[in-house]
Amino acid sequence: MVEYEQATRDAWESDLLAYDRLLFLAATMLDVVVPSGVTEGEPLTAAQRARLEEGLAGAGLQVQPGGPV
């Protein structure tokens, strides 16, 4: 891997982990059910992330772009 590719990948992984943490925090604040196996501070799987996003959307929080505002 080229050096700049690693830096980009590291930044992307850091952003994704920050997003996961915010999803977890929002779910906790809105009493949204957190999927089993989710641990605060750990990266989510794509399926866990999708379930949290769906739960938050059901609670009235739009987390994905392109939906109603």
PDB file of N, CA and C in Angstrom:
ATOM      1  N   MET A   1       0.846  -1.167   0.000  1.00  0.00           N
ATOM      2  CA  MET A   1       0.000   0.000   0.000  1.00  0.00           C
ATOM      3  C   MET A   1       0.898   1.239   0.000  1.00  0.00           C
ATOM      4  N   VAL A   2       0.538   2.183  -0.820  1.00  0.00           N
ATOM      5  CA  VAL A   2       1.284   3.436  -0.916  1.00  0.00           C
ATOM      6  C   VAL A   2       1.011   4.258   0.348  1.00  0.00           C
ATOM      7  N   GLU A   3       2.002   5.047   0.755  1.00  0.00           N
ATOM      8  CA  GLU A   3       1.902   5.793   2.015  1.00  0.00           C
ATOM      9  C   GLU A   3       0.642   6.651   2.102  1.00  0.00           C
ATOM     10  N   TYR A   4       0.301   7.370   1.035  1.00  0.00           N
ATOM     11  CA  TYR A   4      -0.888   8.225   1.092  1.00  0.00           C
ATOM     12  C   TYR A   4      -2.164   7.398   1.190  1.00  0.00           C
ATOM     13  N   GLU A   5      -2.156   6.182   0.627  1.00  0.00           N
ATOM     14  CA  GLU A   5      -3.332   5.326   0.741  1.00  0.00           C
ATOM     15  C   GLU A   5      -3.556   4.913   2.194  1.00  0.00           C
ATOM     16  N   GLN A   6      -2.472   4.620   2.912  1.00  0.00           N
ATOM     17  CA  GLN A   6      -2.593   4.237   4.319  1.00  0.00           C
ATOM     18  C   GLN A   6      -3.140   5.397   5.146  1.00  0.00           C
ATOM     19  N   ALA A   7      -2.654   6.589   4.874  1.00  0.00           N
ATOM     20  CA  ALA A   7      -3.149   7.759   5.613  1.00  0.00           C
ATOM     21  C   ALA A   7      -4.637   7.970   5.358  1.00  0.00           C
ATOM     22  N   THR A   8      -5.070   7.798   4.113  1.00  0.00           N
ATOM     23  CA  THR A   8      -6.480   7.938   3.766  1.00  0.00           C
ATOM     24  C   THR A   8      -7.302   6.861   4.456  1.00  0.00           C
ATOM     25  N   ARG A   9      -6.799   5.640   4.441  1.00  0.00           N
ATOM     26  CA  ARG A   9      -7.517   4.533   5.084  1.00  0.00           C
ATOM     27  C   ARG A   9      -7.622   4.758   6.592  1.00  0.00           C
ATOM     28  N   ASP A  10      -6.541   5.207   7.216  1.00  0.00           N
ATOM     29  CA  ASP A  10      -6.557   5.472   8.653  1.00  0.00           C
ATOM     30  C   ASP A  10      -7.583   6.552   8.997  1.00  0.00           C
ATOM     31  N   ALA A  11      -7.634   7.600   8.200  1.00  0.00           N
ATOM     32  CA  ALA A  11      -8.590   8.684   8.436  1.00  0.00           C
ATOM     33  C   ALA A  11     -10.015   8.184   8.250  1.00  0.00           C
ATOM     34  N   TRP A  12     -10.241   7.371   7.235  1.00  0.00           N
ATOM     35  CA  TRP A  12     -11.570   6.827   6.977  1.00  0.00           C
ATOM     36  C   TRP A  12     -12.011   5.938   8.135  1.00  0.00           C
ATOM     37  N   GLU A  13     -11.123   5.073   8.614  1.00  0.00           N
ATOM     38  CA  GLU A  13     -11.453   4.190   9.733  1.00  0.00           C
ATOM     39  C   GLU A  13     -11.733   4.997  10.998  1.00  0.00           C
ATOM     40  N   SER A  14     -10.980   6.055  11.216  1.00  0.00           N
ATOM     41  CA  SER A  14     -11.193   6.917  12.375  1.00  0.00           C
ATOM     42  C   SER A  14     -12.551   7.608  12.288  1.00  0.00           C
ATOM     43  N   ASP A  15     -12.906   8.102  11.103  1.00  0.00           N
ATOM     44  CA  ASP A  15     -14.206   8.746  10.906  1.00  0.00           C
ATOM     45  C   ASP A  15     -15.344   7.757  11.122  1.00  0.00           C
ATOM     46  N   LEU A  16     -15.185   6.541  10.625  1.00  0.00           N
ATOM     47  CA  LEU A  16     -16.228   5.531  10.767  1.00  0.00           C
ATOM     48  C   LEU A  16     -16.412   5.150  12.232  1.00  0.00           C
ATOM     49  N   LEU A  17     -15.332   5.013  12.968  1.00  0.00           N
ATOM     50  CA  LEU A  17     -15.422   4.694  14.392  1.00  0.00           C
ATOM     51  C   LEU A  17     -16.106   5.833  15.152  1.00  0.00           C
ATOM     52  N   ALA A  18     -15.804   7.066  14.798  1.00  0.00           N
ATOM     53  CA  ALA A  18     -16.461   8.217  15.432  1.00  0.00           C
ATOM     54  C   ALA A  18     -17.958   8.200  15.126  1.00  0.00           C
ATOM     55  N   TYR A  19     -18.324   7.871  13.897  1.00  0.00           N
ATOM     56  CA  TYR A  19     -19.733   7.771  13.506  1.00  0.00           C
ATOM     57  C   TYR A  19     -20.421   6.675  14.310  1.00  0.00           C
ATOM     58  N   ASP A  20     -19.760   5.521  14.454  1.00  0.00           N
ATOM     59  CA  ASP A  20     -20.321   4.420  15.238  1.00  0.00           C
ATOM     60  C   ASP A  20     -20.573   4.854  16.678  1.00  0.00           C
ATOM     61  N   ARG A  21     -19.627   5.567  17.254  1.00  0.00           N
ATOM     62  CA  ARG A  21     -19.782   6.040  18.635  1.00  0.00           C
ATOM     63  C   ARG A  21     -20.969   6.991  18.757  1.00  0.00           C
ATOM     64  N   LEU A  22     -21.143   7.864  17.761  1.00  0.00           N
ATOM     65  CA  LEU A  22     -22.273   8.793  17.791  1.00  0.00           C
ATOM     66  C   LEU A  22     -23.602   8.067  17.626  1.00  0.00           C
ATOM     67  N   LEU A  23     -23.636   7.034  16.788  1.00  0.00           N
ATOM     68  CA  LEU A  23     -24.851   6.231  16.664  1.00  0.00           C
ATOM     69  C   LEU A  23     -25.205   5.602  18.006  1.00  0.00           C
ATOM     70  N   PHE A  24     -24.209   5.027  18.671  1.00  0.00           N
ATOM     71  CA  PHE A  24     -24.426   4.387  19.963  1.00  0.00           C
ATOM     72  C   PHE A  24     -24.939   5.406  20.982  1.00  0.00           C
ATOM     73  N   LEU A  25     -24.322   6.574  21.023  1.00  0.00           N
ATOM     74  CA  LEU A  25     -24.732   7.619  21.956  1.00  0.00           C
ATOM     75  C   LEU A  25     -26.163   8.075  21.677  1.00  0.00           C
ATOM     76  N   ALA A  26     -26.487   8.302  20.416  1.00  0.00           N
ATOM     77  CA  ALA A  26     -27.839   8.728  20.055  1.00  0.00           C
ATOM     78  C   ALA A  26     -28.858   7.658  20.426  1.00  0.00           C
ATOM     79  N   ALA A  27     -28.530   6.392  20.185  1.00  0.00           N
ATOM     80  CA  ALA A  27     -29.439   5.299  20.533  1.00  0.00           C
ATOM     81  C   ALA A  27     -29.675   5.264  22.036  1.00  0.00           C
ATOM     82  N   THR A  28     -28.633   5.472  22.800  1.00  0.00           N
ATOM     83  CA  THR A  28     -28.757   5.484  24.254  1.00  0.00           C
ATOM     84  C   THR A  28     -29.642   6.644  24.708  1.00  0.00           C
ATOM     85  N   MET A  29     -29.438   7.809  24.130  1.00  0.00           N
ATOM     86  CA  MET A  29     -30.209   8.991  24.515  1.00  0.00           C
ATOM     87  C   MET A  29     -31.679   8.873  24.130  1.00  0.00           C
ATOM     88  N   LEU A  30     -31.967   8.213  23.014  1.00  0.00           N
ATOM     89  CA  LEU A  30     -33.341   8.114  22.512  1.00  0.00           C
ATOM     90  C   LEU A  30     -34.013   6.797  22.890  1.00  0.00           C
ATOM     91  N   ASP A  31     -33.360   6.013  23.744  1.00  0.00           N
ATOM     92  CA  ASP A  31     -33.892   4.711  24.175  1.00  0.00           C
ATOM     93  C   ASP A  31     -34.191   3.789  23.001  1.00  0.00           C
ATOM     94  N   VAL A  32     -33.317   3.810  22.011  1.00  0.00           N
ATOM     95  CA  VAL A  32     -33.420   2.904  20.865  1.00  0.00           C
ATOM     96  C   VAL A  32     -32.691   1.618  21.226  1.00  0.00           C
ATOM     97  N   VAL A  33     -33.280   0.489  20.879  1.00  0.00           N
ATOM     98  CA  VAL A  33     -32.668  -0.801  21.177  1.00  0.00           C
ATOM     99  C   VAL A  33     -31.349  -0.927  20.422  1.00  0.00           C
ATOM    100  N   VAL A  34     -30.301  -1.248  21.158  1.00  0.00           N
ATOM    101  CA  VAL A  34     -28.974  -1.445  20.574  1.00  0.00           C
ATOM    102  C   VAL A  34     -28.836  -2.928  20.246  1.00  0.00           C
ATOM    103  N   PRO A  35     -28.441  -3.280  19.012  1.00  0.00           N
ATOM    104  CA  PRO A  35     -28.316  -4.692  18.639  1.00  0.00           C
ATOM    105  C   PRO A  35     -27.371  -5.446  19.577  1.00  0.00           C
ATOM    106  N   SER A  36     -27.668  -6.712  19.790  1.00  0.00           N
ATOM    107  CA  SER A  36     -26.803  -7.519  20.651  1.00  0.00           C
ATOM    108  C   SER A  36     -25.406  -7.596  20.051  1.00  0.00           C
ATOM    109  N   GLY A  37     -24.428  -7.646  20.904  1.00  0.00           N
ATOM    110  CA  GLY A  37     -23.042  -7.721  20.464  1.00  0.00           C
ATOM    111  C   GLY A  37     -22.383  -6.379  20.262  1.00  0.00           C
ATOM    112  N   VAL A  38     -23.153  -5.297  20.375  1.00  0.00           N
ATOM    113  CA  VAL A  38     -22.589  -3.959  20.209  1.00  0.00           C
ATOM    114  C   VAL A  38     -21.998  -3.512  21.541  1.00  0.00           C
ATOM    115  N   THR A  39     -20.739  -3.119  21.500  1.00  0.00           N
ATOM    116  CA  THR A  39     -20.046  -2.627  22.685  1.00  0.00           C
ATOM    117  C   THR A  39     -19.596  -1.201  22.412  1.00  0.00           C
ATOM    118  N   GLU A  40     -19.874  -0.323  23.361  1.00  0.00           N
ATOM    119  CA  GLU A  40     -19.491   1.082  23.194  1.00  0.00           C
ATOM    120  C   GLU A  40     -17.993   1.198  22.958  1.00  0.00           C
ATOM    121  N   GLY A  41     -17.626   1.973  21.941  1.00  0.00           N
ATOM    122  CA  GLY A  41     -16.222   2.206  21.624  1.00  0.00           C
ATOM    123  C   GLY A  41     -15.625   1.207  20.648  1.00  0.00           C
ATOM    124  N   GLU A  42     -16.367   0.157  20.319  1.00  0.00           N
ATOM    125  CA  GLU A  42     -15.887  -0.844  19.367  1.00  0.00           C
ATOM    126  C   GLU A  42     -16.512  -0.582  18.000  1.00  0.00           C
ATOM    127  N   PRO A  43     -15.801  -0.902  16.920  1.00  0.00           N
ATOM    128  CA  PRO A  43     -16.377  -0.712  15.585  1.00  0.00           C
ATOM    129  C   PRO A  43     -17.611  -1.597  15.387  1.00  0.00           C
ATOM    130  N   LEU A  44     -18.584  -1.079  14.676  1.00  0.00           N
ATOM    131  CA  LEU A  44     -19.787  -1.838  14.357  1.00  0.00           C
ATOM    132  C   LEU A  44     -19.600  -2.589  13.052  1.00  0.00           C
ATOM    133  N   THR A  45     -20.343  -3.678  12.916  1.00  0.00           N
ATOM    134  CA  THR A  45     -20.401  -4.338  11.617  1.00  0.00           C
ATOM    135  C   THR A  45     -21.387  -3.543  10.762  1.00  0.00           C
ATOM    136  N   ALA A  46     -21.386  -3.797   9.472  1.00  0.00           N
ATOM    137  CA  ALA A  46     -22.319  -3.093   8.584  1.00  0.00           C
ATOM    138  C   ALA A  46     -23.763  -3.383   8.984  1.00  0.00           C
ATOM    139  N   ALA A  47     -24.054  -4.629   9.373  1.00  0.00           N
ATOM    140  CA  ALA A  47     -25.414  -5.005   9.769  1.00  0.00           C
ATOM    141  C   ALA A  47     -25.821  -4.292  11.063  1.00  0.00           C
ATOM    142  N   GLN A  48     -24.920  -4.234  12.035  1.00  0.00           N
ATOM    143  CA  GLN A  48     -25.216  -3.538  13.290  1.00  0.00           C
ATOM    144  C   GLN A  48     -25.454  -2.052  13.041  1.00  0.00           C
ATOM    145  N   ARG A  49     -24.630  -1.463  12.193  1.00  0.00           N
ATOM    146  CA  ARG A  49     -24.758  -0.042  11.871  1.00  0.00           C
ATOM    147  C   ARG A  49     -26.113   0.218  11.202  1.00  0.00           C
ATOM    148  N   ALA A  50     -26.492  -0.638  10.269  1.00  0.00           N
ATOM    149  CA  ALA A  50     -27.770  -0.474   9.569  1.00  0.00           C
ATOM    150  C   ALA A  50     -28.939  -0.592  10.545  1.00  0.00           C
ATOM    151  N   ARG A  51     -28.871  -1.534  11.490  1.00  0.00           N
ATOM    152  CA  ARG A  51     -29.951  -1.691  12.464  1.00  0.00           C
ATOM    153  C   ARG A  51     -30.056  -0.476  13.376  1.00  0.00           C
ATOM    154  N   LEU A  52     -28.924   0.054  13.792  1.00  0.00           N
ATOM    155  CA  LEU A  52     -28.960   1.262  14.620  1.00  0.00           C
ATOM    156  C   LEU A  52     -29.527   2.439  13.832  1.00  0.00           C
ATOM    157  N   GLU A  53     -29.107   2.591  12.584  1.00  0.00           N
ATOM    158  CA  GLU A  53     -29.626   3.678  11.747  1.00  0.00           C
ATOM    159  C   GLU A  53     -31.135   3.541  11.564  1.00  0.00           C
ATOM    160  N   GLU A  54     -31.618   2.323  11.346  1.00  0.00           N
ATOM    161  CA  GLU A  54     -33.059   2.091  11.191  1.00  0.00           C
ATOM    162  C   GLU A  54     -33.803   2.412  12.483  1.00  0.00           C
ATOM    163  N   GLY A  55     -33.241   1.982  13.612  1.00  0.00           N
ATOM    164  CA  GLY A  55     -33.866   2.266  14.899  1.00  0.00           C
ATOM    165  C   GLY A  55     -33.928   3.756  15.184  1.00  0.00           C
ATOM    166  N   LEU A  56     -32.860   4.453  14.875  1.00  0.00           N
ATOM    167  CA  LEU A  56     -32.833   5.898  15.087  1.00  0.00           C
ATOM    168  C   LEU A  56     -33.807   6.609  14.149  1.00  0.00           C
ATOM    169  N   ALA A  57     -33.909   6.131  12.921  1.00  0.00           N
ATOM    170  CA  ALA A  57     -34.876   6.714  11.985  1.00  0.00           C
ATOM    171  C   ALA A  57     -36.296   6.507  12.509  1.00  0.00           C
ATOM    172  N   GLY A  58     -36.552   5.328  13.084  1.00  0.00           N
ATOM    173  CA  GLY A  58     -37.861   5.057  13.675  1.00  0.00           C
ATOM    174  C   GLY A  58     -38.166   5.966  14.856  1.00  0.00           C
ATOM    175  N   ALA A  59     -37.129   6.434  15.522  1.00  0.00           N
ATOM    176  CA  ALA A  59     -37.288   7.355  16.654  1.00  0.00           C
ATOM    177  C   ALA A  59     -37.341   8.810  16.191  1.00  0.00           C
ATOM    178  N   GLY A  60     -37.263   9.024  14.866  1.00  0.00           N
ATOM    179  CA  GLY A  60     -37.382  10.371  14.320  1.00  0.00           C
ATOM    180  C   GLY A  60     -36.077  11.070  14.017  1.00  0.00           C
ATOM    181  N   LEU A  61     -34.957  10.351  14.097  1.00  0.00           N
ATOM    182  CA  LEU A  61     -33.660  10.962  13.811  1.00  0.00           C
ATOM    183  C   LEU A  61     -33.170  10.487  12.451  1.00  0.00           C
ATOM    184  N   GLN A  62     -33.076  11.396  11.490  1.00  0.00           N
ATOM    185  CA  GLN A  62     -32.596  11.052  10.151  1.00  0.00           C
ATOM    186  C   GLN A  62     -31.080  11.045  10.163  1.00  0.00           C
ATOM    187  N   VAL A  63     -30.480   9.883   9.940  1.00  0.00           N
ATOM    188  CA  VAL A  63     -29.024   9.785  10.003  1.00  0.00           C
ATOM    189  C   VAL A  63     -28.381   9.544   8.651  1.00  0.00           C
ATOM    190  N   GLN A  64     -29.162   9.189   7.651  1.00  0.00           N
ATOM    191  CA  GLN A  64     -28.600   8.946   6.327  1.00  0.00           C
ATOM    192  C   GLN A  64     -29.008  10.072   5.389  1.00  0.00           C
ATOM    193  N   PRO A  65     -28.085  10.509   4.521  1.00  0.00           N
ATOM    194  CA  PRO A  65     -28.421  11.592   3.593  1.00  0.00           C
ATOM    195  C   PRO A  65     -29.443  11.136   2.560  1.00  0.00           C
ATOM    196  N   GLY A  66     -30.164  12.081   2.050  1.00  0.00           N
ATOM    197  CA  GLY A  66     -31.084  11.787   0.961  1.00  0.00           C
ATOM    198  C   GLY A  66     -32.512  11.556   1.407  1.00  0.00           C
ATOM    199  N   GLY A  67     -32.737  11.473   2.694  1.00  0.00           N
ATOM    200  CA  GLY A  67     -34.087  11.266   3.201  1.00  0.00           C
ATOM    201  C   GLY A  67     -34.750  12.592   3.518  1.00  0.00           C
ATOM    202  N   PRO A  68     -35.976  12.514   4.012  1.00  0.00           N
ATOM    203  CA  PRO A  68     -36.673  13.749   4.377  1.00  0.00           C
ATOM    204  C   PRO A  68     -35.954  14.463   5.509  1.00  0.00           C
ATOM    205  N   VAL A  69     -36.014  15.770   5.464  1.00  0.00           N
ATOM    206  CA  VAL A  69     -35.340  16.579   6.492  1.00  0.00           C
ATOM    207  C   VAL A  69     -36.357  17.117   7.455  1.00  0.00           C
TER     208      VAL A  69
END
